[in-house]
Coordinates of C-alpha atoms (C1' of nucleotides) in Angstrom, one line a residue:
Chain A
M1 CA 23.4 1.9 28.1
L2 CA 20.6 -0.1 26.2
I3 CA 18.5 -0.2 29.0
D4 CA 16.4 2.7 30.6
R5 CA 14.0 3.4 33.1
P6 CA 12.6 6.6 32.8
E7 CA 12.4 8.6 35.9
K8 CA 11.9 11.8 34.2
E9 CA 8.7 13.8 33.4
S10 CA 9.8 13.7 30.0
Y11 CA 12.9 13.5 27.5
T12 CA 14.6 14.7 24.3
C13 CA 14.7 12.6 21.1
R14 CA 18.4 12.0 22.0
E15 CA 18.3 10.7 25.4
V16 CA 16.0 7.8 24.6
L17 CA 17.5 7.2 21.1
N18 CA 18.7 3.5 20.6
K19 CA 17.2 2.7 24.2
V20 CA 14.7 0.3 25.4
L21 CA 12.6 1.8 28.0
L22 CA 11.8 -0.4 30.8
G23 CA 8.2 0.5 31.8
D24 CA 4.3 1.1 30.9
A25 CA 3.7 1.6 27.2
L26 CA 1.4 4.6 28.0
T27 CA 3.3 6.1 30.8
V28 CA 6.7 6.3 28.9
L29 CA 5.1 7.1 25.3
R30 CA 3.7 10.5 27.7
K31 CA 7.2 11.5 28.4
L32 CA 8.5 11.0 24.8
P33 CA 8.5 14.2 22.8
E34 CA 5.8 15.1 20.3
E35 CA 6.8 14.2 16.3
S36 CA 9.7 13.1 16.9
V37 CA 9.5 9.5 15.3
D38 CA 9.6 8.3 11.7
M39 CA 7.5 4.8 11.7
V40 CA 6.3 3.0 14.3
F41 CA 5.9 -0.8 14.8
M42 CA 3.1 -2.2 16.9
D43 CA 2.5 -5.9 17.7
P44 CA 0.1 -5.2 20.8
P45 CA -1.6 -8.0 22.6
Y46 CA -4.0 -10.6 21.4
F47 CA -7.2 -10.5 23.0
L48 CA -7.6 -12.7 25.5
Q49 CA -11.2 -14.6 26.1
L50 CA -11.3 -14.6 30.1
P51 CA -13.5 -17.1 31.7
P52 CA -17.5 -15.8 31.5
K53 CA -17.7 -15.3 35.3
E54 CA -15.4 -12.2 35.4
L55 CA -16.9 -10.4 32.7
R56 CA -19.4 -7.9 32.8
R57 CA -22.8 -8.2 30.6
W58 CA -22.3 -5.4 27.4
T59 CA -24.7 -2.1 27.6
V60 CA -25.3 -2.4 23.7
R61 CA -26.9 -5.0 24.6
T62 CA -30.5 -3.7 25.3
V63 CA -30.3 -2.3 21.9
V64 CA -31.0 -6.2 20.3
E65 CA -34.0 -7.9 20.7
G66 CA -34.3 -11.5 21.2
V67 CA -30.6 -12.1 22.1
N68 CA -29.6 -14.4 25.1
D69 CA -27.5 -12.8 28.1
D70 CA -24.8 -14.5 27.3
W71 CA -23.0 -12.0 25.2
D72 CA -20.5 -11.1 28.7
Q73 CA -17.3 -11.1 26.4
F74 CA -18.4 -7.9 25.5
G75 CA -17.0 -6.4 28.7
S76 CA -13.8 -7.8 27.7
F77 CA -13.9 -5.9 24.4
E78 CA -14.5 -2.7 25.6
E79 CA -11.6 -2.7 28.2
Y80 CA -9.6 -4.5 25.3
D81 CA -10.7 -1.7 22.6
E82 CA -10.0 1.3 25.8
F83 CA -6.6 0.0 25.8
I84 CA -5.9 0.0 22.1
K85 CA -7.6 3.4 21.9
N86 CA -5.2 4.6 24.6
I87 CA -1.8 3.6 23.1
L88 CA -3.1 4.7 19.3
L89 CA -3.9 8.0 21.0
A90 CA 0.0 8.3 22.4
I91 CA 1.2 6.7 19.2
R92 CA -0.3 9.5 17.4
R93 CA 1.3 12.2 18.9
V94 CA 4.9 11.2 18.7
M95 CA 4.6 10.3 15.2
K96 CA 6.1 12.9 13.1
P97 CA 3.4 14.5 10.1
N98 CA 4.5 12.2 7.8
A99 CA 5.5 8.8 9.7
T100 CA 4.0 5.8 9.2
L101 CA 2.1 3.0 11.6
W102 CA 2.3 -0.9 11.0
V103 CA -0.1 -3.1 13.9
I104 CA 0.1 -6.8 13.3
A105 CA -2.7 -8.9 14.5
T106 CA -4.5 -12.0 14.1
Y107 CA -8.5 -12.0 13.3
H108 CA -9.4 -11.9 17.2
S109 CA -8.7 -8.7 17.4
I110 CA -7.3 -7.0 14.6
F111 CA -11.1 -5.8 13.2
R112 CA -11.6 -4.1 16.5
I113 CA -7.9 -2.2 16.0
G114 CA -8.5 -0.8 12.5
K115 CA -12.1 0.5 13.1
I116 CA -10.7 2.2 16.0
M117 CA -7.5 3.3 14.1
Q118 CA -9.9 4.6 11.6
D119 CA -12.2 6.4 14.2
L120 CA -9.4 8.3 15.4
G121 CA -8.6 9.5 11.9
Y122 CA -5.7 7.7 10.7
W123 CA -5.6 6.5 7.0
I124 CA -5.2 3.0 6.2
L125 CA -2.5 3.0 3.1
N126 CA -2.7 -1.2 3.5
D127 CA -3.5 -4.0 4.6
V128 CA -0.7 -6.6 4.3
H129 CA -1.1 -10.2 4.9
W130 CA 1.4 -12.1 6.2
V131 CA 1.2 -15.9 5.3
K132 CA 3.0 -18.4 7.4
T133 CA 4.4 -21.5 5.4
N134 CA 4.4 -23.1 8.8
P135 CA 1.5 -22.2 10.8
M136 CA 0.4 -23.9 13.8
P137 CA -1.1 -27.1 13.2
N138 CA -4.7 -26.5 14.5
W139 CA -6.0 -28.5 12.0
L140 CA -9.2 -29.8 13.9
G141 CA -11.1 -30.0 10.6
V142 CA -13.8 -27.4 11.9
R143 CA -12.2 -24.3 10.9
F144 CA -9.9 -23.3 7.8
T145 CA -6.1 -23.6 9.2
N146 CA -5.3 -20.3 10.5
A147 CA -2.2 -19.7 8.0
T148 CA -2.1 -15.6 8.6
E149 CA -1.7 -12.7 10.2
T150 CA -2.8 -9.1 9.3
L151 CA -1.0 -5.9 9.0
I152 CA -2.2 -2.6 8.8
W153 CA -0.2 0.1 7.7
A154 CA -1.2 3.7 7.9
V155 CA -0.6 7.5 8.0
K156 CA -1.5 9.5 11.0
D157 CA -4.2 11.6 8.5
K158 CA -5.6 11.3 5.2
K159 CA -3.6 14.3 4.1
A160 CA -0.4 13.2 4.7
K161 CA 1.4 12.3 1.6
K162 CA 5.0 12.3 1.8
Y163 CA 5.6 8.9 3.5
T164 CA 8.5 6.7 3.1
F165 CA 7.4 3.9 0.7
N166 CA 10.4 2.2 -1.1
K167 CA 8.6 0.4 -3.7
E168 CA 11.4 -1.3 -5.0
F169 CA 11.7 -3.5 -1.9
A170 CA 7.4 -3.8 -2.1
K171 CA 7.9 -5.7 -5.3
E172 CA 10.6 -7.7 -4.0
F173 CA 8.5 -9.2 -1.1
G174 CA 5.2 -9.2 -2.6
I175 CA 4.1 -12.0 -4.4
G176 CA 3.7 -11.9 -7.8
K177 CA 5.5 -9.1 -10.0
I178 CA 3.3 -6.3 -9.0
G179 CA 4.3 -5.6 -4.7
A180 CA 1.1 -7.2 -4.0
N181 CA 0.1 -7.2 -0.4
V182 CA 1.0 -10.4 0.7
W183 CA 4.1 -11.8 2.3
V184 CA 4.9 -15.2 2.9
L185 CA 7.2 -16.2 5.3
P186 CA 7.6 -18.9 7.9
I187 CA 7.1 -18.4 11.6
C188 CA 10.0 -17.7 13.9
S189 CA 11.5 -21.1 15.2
G190 CA 14.8 -22.3 15.4
R191 CA 17.9 -20.6 16.4
E192 CA 16.1 -17.6 15.8
R193 CA 13.6 -18.4 18.8
L194 CA 14.8 -16.7 21.7
K195 CA 15.3 -19.5 25.1
G196 CA 14.9 -18.8 28.1
E197 CA 16.7 -20.4 31.1
D198 CA 14.5 -23.4 31.4
G199 CA 15.1 -23.9 27.7
K200 CA 11.1 -22.5 26.6
K201 CA 10.4 -19.9 24.4
L202 CA 11.3 -16.8 26.2
H203 CA 8.0 -14.9 24.3
S204 CA 4.8 -16.6 22.8
T205 CA 4.5 -14.7 19.6
Q206 CA 8.5 -13.7 18.8
K207 CA 8.7 -12.2 15.1
P208 CA 10.7 -13.5 12.3
V209 CA 13.5 -11.1 11.4
E210 CA 12.5 -11.1 8.2
L211 CA 9.1 -9.8 9.0
L212 CA 10.7 -7.2 10.4
R213 CA 13.2 -6.3 7.6
R214 CA 10.2 -5.9 5.1
V215 CA 8.3 -3.9 7.3
I216 CA 11.8 -1.6 7.8
L217 CA 13.1 -1.6 4.4
T218 CA 9.6 -0.6 2.7
S219 CA 8.7 2.0 4.9
T220 CA 11.7 3.6 6.2
Q221 CA 15.0 5.5 5.4
E222 CA 18.4 5.2 6.6
G223 CA 19.2 7.0 9.7
D224 CA 15.2 7.3 10.6
T225 CA 14.0 6.6 13.9
I226 CA 11.3 3.8 15.0
L227 CA 9.0 3.2 17.9
D228 CA 7.8 0.1 19.4
P229 CA 5.6 0.8 22.1
V230 CA 5.1 -3.2 23.1
A231 CA 8.5 -4.2 22.4
G232 CA 8.7 -7.7 23.9
V233 CA 12.4 -9.3 23.1
G234 CA 13.0 -6.2 20.3
T235 CA 12.7 -7.9 17.3
T236 CA 12.1 -4.5 15.9
G237 CA 15.4 -2.4 17.3
Y238 CA 16.9 -5.6 16.7
V239 CA 16.6 -5.4 13.0
A240 CA 16.2 -1.6 12.9
Q241 CA 19.9 -1.6 14.6
A242 CA 21.6 -4.0 11.7
L243 CA 19.7 -2.0 8.7
N244 CA 21.1 1.5 9.8
R245 CA 18.0 2.8 11.5
N246 CA 17.5 4.1 14.8
F247 CA 15.0 2.7 17.2
I248 CA 13.1 3.4 20.2
M249 CA 11.8 0.4 22.4
I250 CA 9.6 0.7 25.2
E251 CA 8.7 -2.7 27.2
I252 CA 7.3 -3.2 30.6
N253 CA 8.2 -7.1 31.6
P254 CA 12.1 -7.4 33.0
K255 CA 12.3 -10.8 31.6
Y256 CA 11.6 -10.1 28.4
V257 CA 13.9 -6.5 28.3
K258 CA 16.7 -8.9 29.5
G259 CA 16.1 -11.2 27.1
I260 CA 16.5 -8.2 24.9
E261 CA 19.9 -7.0 26.4
K262 CA 21.3 -10.5 25.8
R263 CA 20.2 -10.7 22.7
F264 CA 21.8 -7.4 21.8
E265 CA 25.3 -8.1 22.8
E266 CA 25.2 -10.4 19.3
P267 CA 24.0 -7.8 16.6
L268 CA 22.2 -9.4 14.1
K269 CA 23.9 -9.9 10.7
L270 CA 21.6 -9.8 8.6
K271 CA 21.6 -12.1 5.0
A272 CA 18.8 -12.3 2.4
I273 CA 16.6 -15.2 2.7
S274 CA 17.9 -18.2 1.9
S275 CA 17.4 -19.7 -1.6
K276 CA 16.9 -22.8 0.3
D277 CA 14.0 -20.9 2.5
K278 CA 12.5 -19.5 -0.5
K279 CA 12.3 -23.0 -2.0
K280 CA 10.6 -24.4 0.4
V281 CA 8.3 -21.1 0.5
A282 CA 7.8 -21.8 -3.4
E283 CA 6.8 -25.6 -2.7
Y284 CA 4.3 -24.7 -0.1
V285 CA 2.3 -22.1 -1.7
T286 CA 2.3 -23.9 -5.7
V287 CA -1.2 -24.8 -6.2
E288 CA -0.8 -29.1 -6.9
E289 CA -1.7 -30.0 -10.8
Chain B
M1 CA -41.6 -16.9 -11.1
L2 CA -38.2 -16.1 -10.0
I3 CA -38.3 -12.5 -9.5
D4 CA -41.1 -11.5 -6.5
R5 CA -41.8 -8.0 -5.3
P6 CA -42.9 -8.7 -1.5
E7 CA -46.2 -7.0 -0.6
K8 CA -47.4 -8.8 2.6
E9 CA -46.4 -8.1 6.1
S10 CA -44.2 -12.2 6.5
Y11 CA -43.7 -14.8 4.4
T12 CA -43.2 -18.7 4.9
C13 CA -39.9 -19.9 3.9
R14 CA -41.4 -21.9 1.2
E15 CA -43.0 -18.7 -0.5
V16 CA -39.6 -16.8 -1.0
L17 CA -37.5 -20.0 -2.0
N18 CA -35.3 -19.7 -5.0
K19 CA -36.6 -16.4 -5.6
V20 CA -35.3 -12.8 -5.8
L21 CA -36.9 -10.7 -3.7
L22 CA -36.9 -7.3 -5.4
G23 CA -36.6 -4.4 -2.6
D24 CA -34.8 -3.0 0.5
A25 CA -32.8 -5.5 2.1
L26 CA -33.6 -4.4 5.5
T27 CA -37.1 -4.2 4.4
V28 CA -37.5 -7.7 3.3
L29 CA -35.5 -9.1 5.9
R30 CA -37.7 -8.6 8.4
K31 CA -40.7 -10.0 6.5
L32 CA -38.7 -13.5 6.1
P33 CA -39.1 -16.2 8.8
E34 CA -37.0 -16.0 11.7
E35 CA -34.4 -19.1 12.2
S36 CA -35.0 -20.2 8.3
V37 CA -31.7 -20.2 6.7
D38 CA -28.0 -22.4 6.6
M39 CA -26.2 -19.6 5.7
V40 CA -25.8 -16.1 4.7
F41 CA -23.4 -14.3 1.9
M42 CA -23.0 -11.0 2.3
D43 CA -21.2 -8.6 -0.2
P44 CA -22.1 -5.1 1.2
P45 CA -21.3 -1.7 -0.5
Y46 CA -17.5 -1.0 0.9
F47 CA -17.6 2.5 1.1
L48 CA -14.5 3.3 -0.7
Q49 CA -14.5 6.6 -0.1
L50 CA -12.9 7.6 -4.1
P51 CA -11.7 10.8 -4.9
P52 CA -13.9 12.9 -7.3
K53 CA -12.0 13.1 -9.5
E54 CA -11.4 11.0 -12.6
L55 CA -8.5 8.8 -13.0
R56 CA -7.1 8.2 -16.4
R57 CA -4.6 5.6 -17.4
W58 CA -1.3 7.7 -18.8
T59 CA -0.5 5.5 -21.9
V60 CA -4.0 5.1 -23.4
R61 CA -5.8 8.0 -22.1
T62 CA -8.9 6.1 -20.9
V63 CA -10.6 6.8 -18.0
V64 CA -10.9 4.5 -15.1
E65 CA -14.6 3.1 -14.3
G66 CA -14.2 3.3 -11.0
V67 CA -16.9 2.5 -8.2
N68 CA -18.9 5.5 -8.3
D69 CA -22.3 4.0 -7.9
D70 CA -24.7 5.8 -5.6
W71 CA -25.0 2.6 -3.6
D72 CA -21.3 3.0 -2.3
Q73 CA -22.4 6.4 -1.0
F74 CA -22.3 6.9 2.3
G75 CA -22.3 10.6 4.7
S76 CA -19.8 9.3 7.4
F77 CA -18.6 6.2 8.6
E78 CA -21.2 6.7 11.2
E79 CA -24.0 6.3 8.9
Y80 CA -21.8 3.3 7.2
D81 CA -21.7 1.8 10.6
E82 CA -25.2 2.3 11.2
F83 CA -26.3 0.6 7.9
I84 CA -24.1 -2.7 8.7
K85 CA -25.2 -3.1 11.8
N86 CA -28.8 -3.2 11.3
I87 CA -28.4 -5.2 8.3
L88 CA -26.5 -7.5 10.2
L89 CA -29.0 -7.5 12.9
A90 CA -31.8 -8.7 10.7
I91 CA -29.4 -11.3 9.2
R92 CA -29.0 -12.5 12.8
R93 CA -32.7 -13.5 13.3
V94 CA -33.2 -15.2 10.1
M95 CA -30.2 -17.4 10.3
K96 CA -30.9 -21.1 12.0
P97 CA -28.8 -21.7 15.7
N98 CA -26.0 -23.2 13.4
A99 CA -25.6 -21.3 10.6
T100 CA -23.2 -19.4 9.2
L101 CA -22.7 -16.0 7.8
W102 CA -20.0 -14.5 5.6
V103 CA -19.0 -11.1 4.6
I104 CA -16.6 -10.1 2.3
A105 CA -14.9 -6.5 1.7
T106 CA -11.9 -4.5 1.4
Y107 CA -9.4 -2.6 3.8
H108 CA -11.7 0.1 3.6
S109 CA -14.1 -1.1 5.3
I110 CA -13.3 -5.2 6.7
F111 CA -12.3 -4.1 10.0
R112 CA -15.0 -1.9 10.7
I113 CA -17.3 -4.8 10.2
G114 CA -15.6 -7.5 11.7
K115 CA -15.8 -5.1 15.0
I116 CA -19.6 -4.5 14.8
M117 CA -19.9 -8.5 14.0
Q118 CA -18.1 -9.6 17.2
D119 CA -20.4 -6.4 19.5
L120 CA -23.5 -8.1 17.8
G121 CA -22.2 -11.5 19.1
Y122 CA -21.5 -13.0 16.4
W123 CA -18.4 -15.1 16.7
I124 CA -16.0 -15.3 14.1
L125 CA -14.1 -18.9 13.2
N126 CA -12.0 -17.7 10.0
D127 CA -11.2 -14.4 8.1
V128 CA -10.3 -16.0 4.8
H129 CA -8.3 -14.1 2.1
W130 CA -8.5 -13.8 -1.0
V131 CA -5.4 -13.0 -3.5
K132 CA -6.8 -11.8 -7.0
T133 CA -4.0 -13.0 -9.6
N134 CA -4.6 -10.0 -11.8
P135 CA -5.4 -6.5 -9.3
M136 CA -5.4 -3.2 -10.3
P137 CA -1.5 -2.4 -10.3
N138 CA -0.8 0.9 -8.2
W139 CA 0.6 2.9 -10.6
L140 CA 2.2 5.5 -9.2
G141 CA 3.9 3.2 -6.8
V142 CA 3.1 4.8 -3.6
R143 CA 1.3 1.6 -1.8
F144 CA 1.8 -2.1 -1.8
T145 CA -0.9 -3.2 -4.5
N146 CA -4.2 -4.0 -3.3
A147 CA -4.7 -7.4 -4.4
T148 CA -6.5 -8.8 -2.1
E149 CA -10.1 -9.0 -0.5
T150 CA -11.2 -10.3 3.2
L151 CA -13.9 -12.6 3.7
I152 CA -15.4 -13.0 7.4
W153 CA -16.4 -16.5 8.5
A154 CA -18.7 -16.5 11.4
V155 CA -21.4 -18.4 13.4
K156 CA -24.5 -16.3 15.2
D157 CA -22.5 -17.2 18.6
K158 CA -19.9 -18.5 20.3
K159 CA -21.9 -21.6 21.4
A160 CA -23.0 -22.6 17.9
K161 CA -20.6 -25.9 17.1
K162 CA -22.8 -28.1 14.5
Y163 CA -22.1 -25.9 11.6
T164 CA -21.8 -27.1 8.4
F165 CA -17.8 -27.1 7.4
N166 CA -16.7 -29.8 4.6
K167 CA -12.8 -30.1 5.1
E168 CA -12.0 -31.7 1.8
F169 CA -12.8 -28.8 0.0
A170 CA -11.3 -26.4 2.5
K171 CA -8.2 -28.5 1.4
E172 CA -8.4 -28.1 -1.9
F173 CA -9.0 -24.7 -2.4
G174 CA -6.7 -23.3 0.0
I175 CA -2.8 -22.7 -1.1
G176 CA -0.5 -25.8 0.7
K177 CA -1.8 -28.5 1.7
I178 CA -3.1 -27.7 4.9
G179 CA -6.7 -25.9 3.9
A180 CA -5.0 -22.7 5.0
N181 CA -7.2 -19.6 5.0
V182 CA -6.0 -18.4 1.6
W183 CA -7.7 -18.8 -1.8
V184 CA -5.9 -17.4 -4.8
L185 CA -7.8 -16.9 -7.6
P186 CA -8.8 -14.6 -10.2
I187 CA -11.5 -11.2 -10.2
C188 CA -14.5 -12.0 -12.8
S189 CA -13.5 -10.7 -16.3
G190 CA -13.9 -11.5 -19.8
R191 CA -17.0 -13.7 -20.7
E192 CA -18.6 -14.4 -17.3
R193 CA -18.9 -10.5 -16.8
L194 CA -22.1 -9.4 -17.3
K195 CA -22.8 -6.7 -19.7
G196 CA -25.6 -3.9 -20.2
E197 CA -27.1 -3.2 -23.5
D198 CA -24.5 -0.6 -23.7
G199 CA -21.8 -2.8 -23.5
K200 CA -20.6 -1.8 -20.4
K201 CA -20.5 -4.0 -17.1
L202 CA -24.0 -4.5 -15.3
H203 CA -22.0 -4.1 -12.1
S204 CA -19.0 -2.5 -11.1
T205 CA -18.1 -5.1 -8.5
Q206 CA -19.4 -8.4 -9.6
K207 CA -17.9 -11.3 -8.0
P208 CA -16.8 -14.4 -9.5
V209 CA -18.2 -17.8 -9.5
E210 CA -15.1 -19.6 -8.6
L211 CA -15.3 -17.5 -4.9
L212 CA -19.2 -18.3 -4.4
R213 CA -18.4 -21.9 -5.6
R214 CA -16.1 -22.0 -3.0
V215 CA -17.6 -20.5 -0.2
I216 CA -20.5 -22.8 -0.9
L217 CA -18.8 -26.1 -0.8
T218 CA -17.0 -25.3 2.1
S219 CA -20.0 -24.1 4.1
T220 CA -23.5 -25.6 3.2
Q221 CA -24.6 -29.4 2.2
E222 CA -27.1 -30.1 -0.6
G223 CA -30.4 -29.0 0.1
D224 CA -29.6 -26.3 2.3
T225 CA -31.0 -22.9 1.9
I226 CA -28.8 -19.9 1.2
L227 CA -29.7 -16.2 1.9
D228 CA -28.0 -13.0 0.1
P229 CA -29.2 -10.1 1.5
V230 CA -27.4 -7.6 -1.0
A231 CA -27.5 -9.8 -4.5
G232 CA -26.3 -7.4 -7.1
V233 CA -26.5 -9.7 -10.0
G234 CA -27.3 -12.8 -8.1
T235 CA -23.8 -14.6 -8.4
T236 CA -24.6 -16.3 -4.9
G237 CA -28.0 -17.4 -6.1
Y238 CA -26.4 -18.7 -9.6
V239 CA -23.8 -20.8 -8.3
A240 CA -25.8 -22.1 -5.5
Q241 CA -28.9 -23.2 -8.0
A242 CA -25.7 -24.8 -9.7
L243 CA -24.6 -26.5 -6.9
N244 CA -28.3 -28.0 -5.5
R245 CA -28.8 -25.6 -2.9
N246 CA -31.7 -23.2 -2.5
F247 CA -31.2 -19.6 -2.4
I248 CA -33.2 -16.7 -1.2
M249 CA -31.9 -13.2 -2.9
I250 CA -32.6 -9.9 -2.0
E251 CA -31.6 -6.8 -4.5
I252 CA -32.9 -3.2 -4.8
N253 CA -32.0 -2.2 -8.1
P254 CA -34.4 -3.0 -11.0
K255 CA -31.4 -2.8 -13.5
Y256 CA -29.6 -5.7 -11.3
V257 CA -32.6 -7.7 -10.9
K258 CA -33.4 -7.5 -14.5
G259 CA -29.9 -8.8 -15.2
I260 CA -30.3 -11.7 -12.7
E261 CA -33.2 -12.6 -14.5
K262 CA -31.6 -12.8 -18.2
R263 CA -28.5 -14.5 -16.5
F264 CA -30.8 -17.3 -15.3
E265 CA -32.4 -18.0 -18.5
E266 CA -29.0 -19.8 -19.2
P267 CA -28.0 -22.0 -15.9
L268 CA -25.0 -22.0 -15.2
K269 CA -22.5 -25.3 -16.1
L270 CA -20.0 -25.8 -13.0
K271 CA -16.3 -27.0 -14.1
A272 CA -13.8 -27.2 -11.8
I273 CA -10.9 -25.0 -12.2
S274 CA -8.9 -26.0 -15.3
S275 CA -5.5 -27.5 -14.9
K276 CA -4.1 -24.3 -16.9
D277 CA -5.7 -22.4 -14.8
K278 CA -4.1 -23.9 -11.8
K279 CA -0.7 -23.6 -13.1
K280 CA -1.2 -20.0 -13.7
V281 CA -2.3 -19.7 -9.9
A282 CA 1.2 -21.2 -9.3
E283 CA 3.3 -19.3 -11.2
Y284 CA 1.6 -16.2 -9.9
V285 CA 2.5 -17.4 -6.4
T286 CA 5.6 -19.1 -6.5
V287 CA 8.8 -16.9 -5.4
E288 CA 11.6 -16.8 -7.5
E289 CA 15.0 -19.0 -6.9
Chain C
dC1 C1' -8.3 -23.8 -36.9
dT2 C1' -4.1 -21.6 -34.7
dG3 C1' -1.3 -17.4 -33.2
dC4 C1' 0.2 -12.7 -32.8
dC5 C1' -0.8 -8.1 -31.8
dG6 C1' -3.4 -4.4 -30.6
dG7 C1' -6.4 -2.4 -27.4
dA8 C1' -9.2 -2.3 -23.0
dT9 C1' -9.9 -3.0 -18.3
dG10 C1' -10.1 -4.2 -13.3
dA11 C1' -13.9 -2.6 -5.5
dA12 C1' -8.1 2.5 -5.9
dT13 C1' -9.4 5.6 -0.4
dC14 C1' -2.9 6.2 -6.2
dA15 C1' 0.6 13.0 -7.4
dC16 C1' 1.8 17.5 -7.7
dA17 C1' 2.6 22.0 -8.5
dA18 C1' 0.1 26.2 -10.5
dC19 C1' -3.7 29.2 -9.9
Chain D
dG1 C1' -8.6 26.4 1.2
dG2 C1' -10.4 23.9 -3.3
dT3 C1' -10.1 23.4 -8.3
dT4 C1' -7.3 22.2 -12.6
dG5 C1' -4.0 20.9 -15.5
dT6 C1' 0.2 18.3 -16.3
dG7 C1' 2.7 14.3 -16.1
dA8 C1' 5.0 10.2 -14.6
dT9 C1' 4.9 5.3 -15.9
dT10 C1' 1.2 -0.5 -14.0
dC11 C1' 0.3 -5.4 -15.1
dA12 C1' -2.7 -9.9 -15.7
dT13 C1' -6.3 -11.2 -18.6
dC14 C1' -9.6 -11.2 -22.2
dC15 C1' -11.3 -9.7 -26.7
dG16 C1' -11.5 -9.3 -31.0
dG17 C1' -9.6 -8.5 -35.8
dC18 C1' -6.3 -10.1 -39.0
dA19 C1' -2.8 -12.9 -41.1

DNA sequence: CTGCCGGATGAATCACAAC
DNA sequence: GGTTGTGATTCATCCGGCA
């Protein structure tokens, strides 16, 4: 069975391998054996601005002179930080000593996440920048078009050395010929995008298969175990399976889990990025004369 | 006089306009009038935490002149955070209500800086990614080649609305045709790179003129006042002057200040990026068929 | 003046084994 | 644990020397 709802106190690796565990990330993570996974990919919820009324004031406010009282968003920042910190701690426990962790987010939250990671002892190896060829057309002329998401790639500890890095793939994916930390690829759309029964997109931030293909190929070996504690519609496991890696996915929303189940009925056949798509990418990033 | 050593308790804007103030950033910032500058560009120490040993090129046996300057040394993350927080607070005081702030750093510290900015109430407008066409390669192939630096662009407060954003320039500089938050340009080298009397680079991390040109053209108007509290060899003011903006620069190191003085003897004549360079950039980011 | 070639170098958290 | 010596292996770009 692909789907499982963990009831026991703790699980062996074998019991949860290649399963989607229905439940809260933190609760389920704590049931997994320690030092058991080779790589973790996390796509945490984005930080959403709540209406000011629901927010508390930030206690550190008193540090600053001459500041008006509208610093209300910090109450929710604190809650967000707490959530991130706890899940990063729980992840750290299940990572093998030389496992690596990927986290993806936008500027709304990536800075908070990165600092928390460093404070917990994670050692950042790279930031990788996903440049979207077809970002949301949010051009109001008041900001730069936000065409990027940032991935942080890290090890548990500064001392971790023998992590997996397949540089041939890194060179293939990064722009230029030097394996740079910049990936240019389109967002998930078209047939790849999962739809609900209402015909609308099932998940608001479904990650493209190609993104996970790159993550997995550069940082794991065949047979490795990949964990995604906030699986959403399960792109991580879906691509992992196609690349002969094992996966453990955790997702709390039954709607998404149902989506994963349906998705897995038709296993992914991976093909390299089409030359047509490559051409599009090339056109996109080319600077005009 | 271009150079000035502030002795008084406080200064009017007129007294410090288009001057390099020799002194500690925090001390001098507190002497400036509040709400007096339109834009701030800050290039703080990145706290690279480079290993104490030297890195030697294998083929030519030469040593990489890393960033081992005293100004990049901090005892701990906490110490670094305190430094950043205090300077960000002092900057906030002198910013006009609709002024904007740019901060640049690499993955070593940009996440910490971004979180501290958010915690202090700064409202992030964008992250802008500088993709370097000619970075140091990662020789051992154990990571992605770190080819980027990240700029955070922010206003003092979420409520600030009427900040300057020249969208024509944003469209010109960003890759694609959408004004994306990605700038591709080479690092500062060759004749542009200031040399000391020993023939070696005067500053380990001099920023390219083209980077500042983009920052200034997108986020200020002619006649605006631009502050750089950690001026180094003064690229910010040098480009500001060429673009008919006013500047206030602060720098504590007399060696760098002397470098600025000499640099200003020959005012910058700005030329647009050449079509040859544009072509190179295009080649660099183009994806192969 | 131009073109070719060798040398130098860049914000780098870059390895590993032996003592 | 720290220190030191050996060795495996990157690329775009600029500059100066020389043909």
